[in-house]
CSV table of C-alpha atoms in Angstrom, one decimal:
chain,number,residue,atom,x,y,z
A,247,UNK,CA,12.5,5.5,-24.8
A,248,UNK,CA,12.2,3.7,-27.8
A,249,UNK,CA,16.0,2.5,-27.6
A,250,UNK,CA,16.1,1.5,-24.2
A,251,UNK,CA,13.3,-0.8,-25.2
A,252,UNK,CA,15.0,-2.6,-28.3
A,253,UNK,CA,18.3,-2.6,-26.4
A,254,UNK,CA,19.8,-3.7,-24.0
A,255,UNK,CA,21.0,-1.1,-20.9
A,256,UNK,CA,23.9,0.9,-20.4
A,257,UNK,CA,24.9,2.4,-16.9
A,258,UNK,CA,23.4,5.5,-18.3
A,259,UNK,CA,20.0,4.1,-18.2
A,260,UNK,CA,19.5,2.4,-15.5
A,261,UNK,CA,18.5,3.9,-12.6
A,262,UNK,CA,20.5,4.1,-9.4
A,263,UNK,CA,19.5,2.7,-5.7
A,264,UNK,CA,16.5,0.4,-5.9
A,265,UNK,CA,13.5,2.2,-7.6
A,266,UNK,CA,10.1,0.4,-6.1
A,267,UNK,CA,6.7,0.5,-6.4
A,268,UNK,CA,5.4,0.8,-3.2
A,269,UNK,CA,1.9,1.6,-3.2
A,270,UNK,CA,-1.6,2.5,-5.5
A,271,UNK,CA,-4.2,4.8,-4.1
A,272,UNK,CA,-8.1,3.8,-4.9
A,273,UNK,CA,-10.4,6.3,-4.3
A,274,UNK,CA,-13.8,4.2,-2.1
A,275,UNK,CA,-16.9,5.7,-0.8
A,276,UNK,CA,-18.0,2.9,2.0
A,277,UNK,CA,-15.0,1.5,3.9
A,278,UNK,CA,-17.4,-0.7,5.7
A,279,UNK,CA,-18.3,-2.4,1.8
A,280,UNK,CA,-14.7,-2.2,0.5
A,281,UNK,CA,-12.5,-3.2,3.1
A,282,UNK,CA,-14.7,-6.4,3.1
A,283,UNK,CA,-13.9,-7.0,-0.6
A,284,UNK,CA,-10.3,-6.4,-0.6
A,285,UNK,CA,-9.7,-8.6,2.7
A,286,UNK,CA,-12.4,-11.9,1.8
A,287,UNK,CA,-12.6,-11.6,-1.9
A,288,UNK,CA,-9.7,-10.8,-2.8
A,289,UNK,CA,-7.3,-12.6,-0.1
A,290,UNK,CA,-5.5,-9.2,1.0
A,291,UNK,CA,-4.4,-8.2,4.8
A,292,UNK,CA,-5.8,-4.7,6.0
A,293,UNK,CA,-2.5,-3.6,7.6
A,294,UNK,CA,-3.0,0.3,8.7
A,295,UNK,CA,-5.1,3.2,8.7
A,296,UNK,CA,-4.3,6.7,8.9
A,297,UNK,CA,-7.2,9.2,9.9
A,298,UNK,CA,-7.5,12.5,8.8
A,299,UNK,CA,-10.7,13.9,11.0
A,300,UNK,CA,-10.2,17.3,10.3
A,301,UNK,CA,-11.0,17.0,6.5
A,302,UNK,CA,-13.3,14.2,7.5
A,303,UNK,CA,-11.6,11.3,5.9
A,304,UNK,CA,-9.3,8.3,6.6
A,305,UNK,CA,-6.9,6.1,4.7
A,306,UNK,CA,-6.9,2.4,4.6
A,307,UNK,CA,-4.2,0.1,3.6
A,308,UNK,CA,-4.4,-3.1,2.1
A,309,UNK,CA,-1.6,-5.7,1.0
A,310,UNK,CA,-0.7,-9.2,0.0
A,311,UNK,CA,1.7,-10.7,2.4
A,312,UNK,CA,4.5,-13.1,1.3
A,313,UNK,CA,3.6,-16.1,1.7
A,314,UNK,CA,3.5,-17.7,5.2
A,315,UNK,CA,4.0,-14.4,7.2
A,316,UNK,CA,1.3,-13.9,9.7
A,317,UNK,CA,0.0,-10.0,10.3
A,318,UNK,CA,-1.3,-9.6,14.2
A,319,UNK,CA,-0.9,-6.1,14.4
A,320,UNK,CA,-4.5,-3.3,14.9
A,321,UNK,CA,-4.5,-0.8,12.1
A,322,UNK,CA,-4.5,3.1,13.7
A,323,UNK,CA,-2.0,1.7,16.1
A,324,UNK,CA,1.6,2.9,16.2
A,325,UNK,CA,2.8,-0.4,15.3
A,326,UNK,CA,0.8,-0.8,12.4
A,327,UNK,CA,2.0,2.5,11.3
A,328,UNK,CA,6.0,1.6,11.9
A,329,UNK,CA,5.1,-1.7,10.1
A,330,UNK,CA,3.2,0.2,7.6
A,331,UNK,CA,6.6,2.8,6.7
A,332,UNK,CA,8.8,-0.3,6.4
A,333,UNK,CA,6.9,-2.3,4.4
A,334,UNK,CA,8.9,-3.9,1.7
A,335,UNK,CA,6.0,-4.5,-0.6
A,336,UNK,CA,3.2,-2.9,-2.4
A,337,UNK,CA,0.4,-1.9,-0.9
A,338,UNK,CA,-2.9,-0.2,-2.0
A,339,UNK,CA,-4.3,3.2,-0.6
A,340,UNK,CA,-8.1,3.0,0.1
């Protein structure tokens, strides 16, 4: 570690394809108090939501959008799911 930070890489240490962060997962209690805060407060774009209703939970995803692309999609729906898989962004897991 320490020499692949003082130097600068070989073949051997980089890493092949294209590595990518693609999303964060945030543990919230109230949706209904949260989403609110990541979508008007912070300027983020609620994009999808997965449900899970037989362990009583669901998923919400959250993202900012390069800039001047629109997002007219309904979380829960297929398309925001399809959109959701191809993302090439980050996103954060609520």
């Amino acid at each position: 570690l320490i020499r692949a930070m003082s130097s600068t890489p070989t073949t051997n240490d980089v890493i092949s394809g294209r590595p990518t962060w693609h999303q964060s997962m945030i543990r919230i209690a109230d949706p209904s108090k949260t989403l609110p805060f990541y979508t008007d407060v912070l300027g983020m774009t609620y994009i999808d939501r997965l449900e899970f209703p037989q362990w009583n939970f669901s998923i919400y995803f959250v993202t900012t959008l390069p800039e001047g692309e629109k997002y007219a999609l309904t979380p829960g729906t297929k398309a925001a799911h399809d959109y959701l898989w191809n993302y090439d962004g980050v996103t954060i897991e609520l």
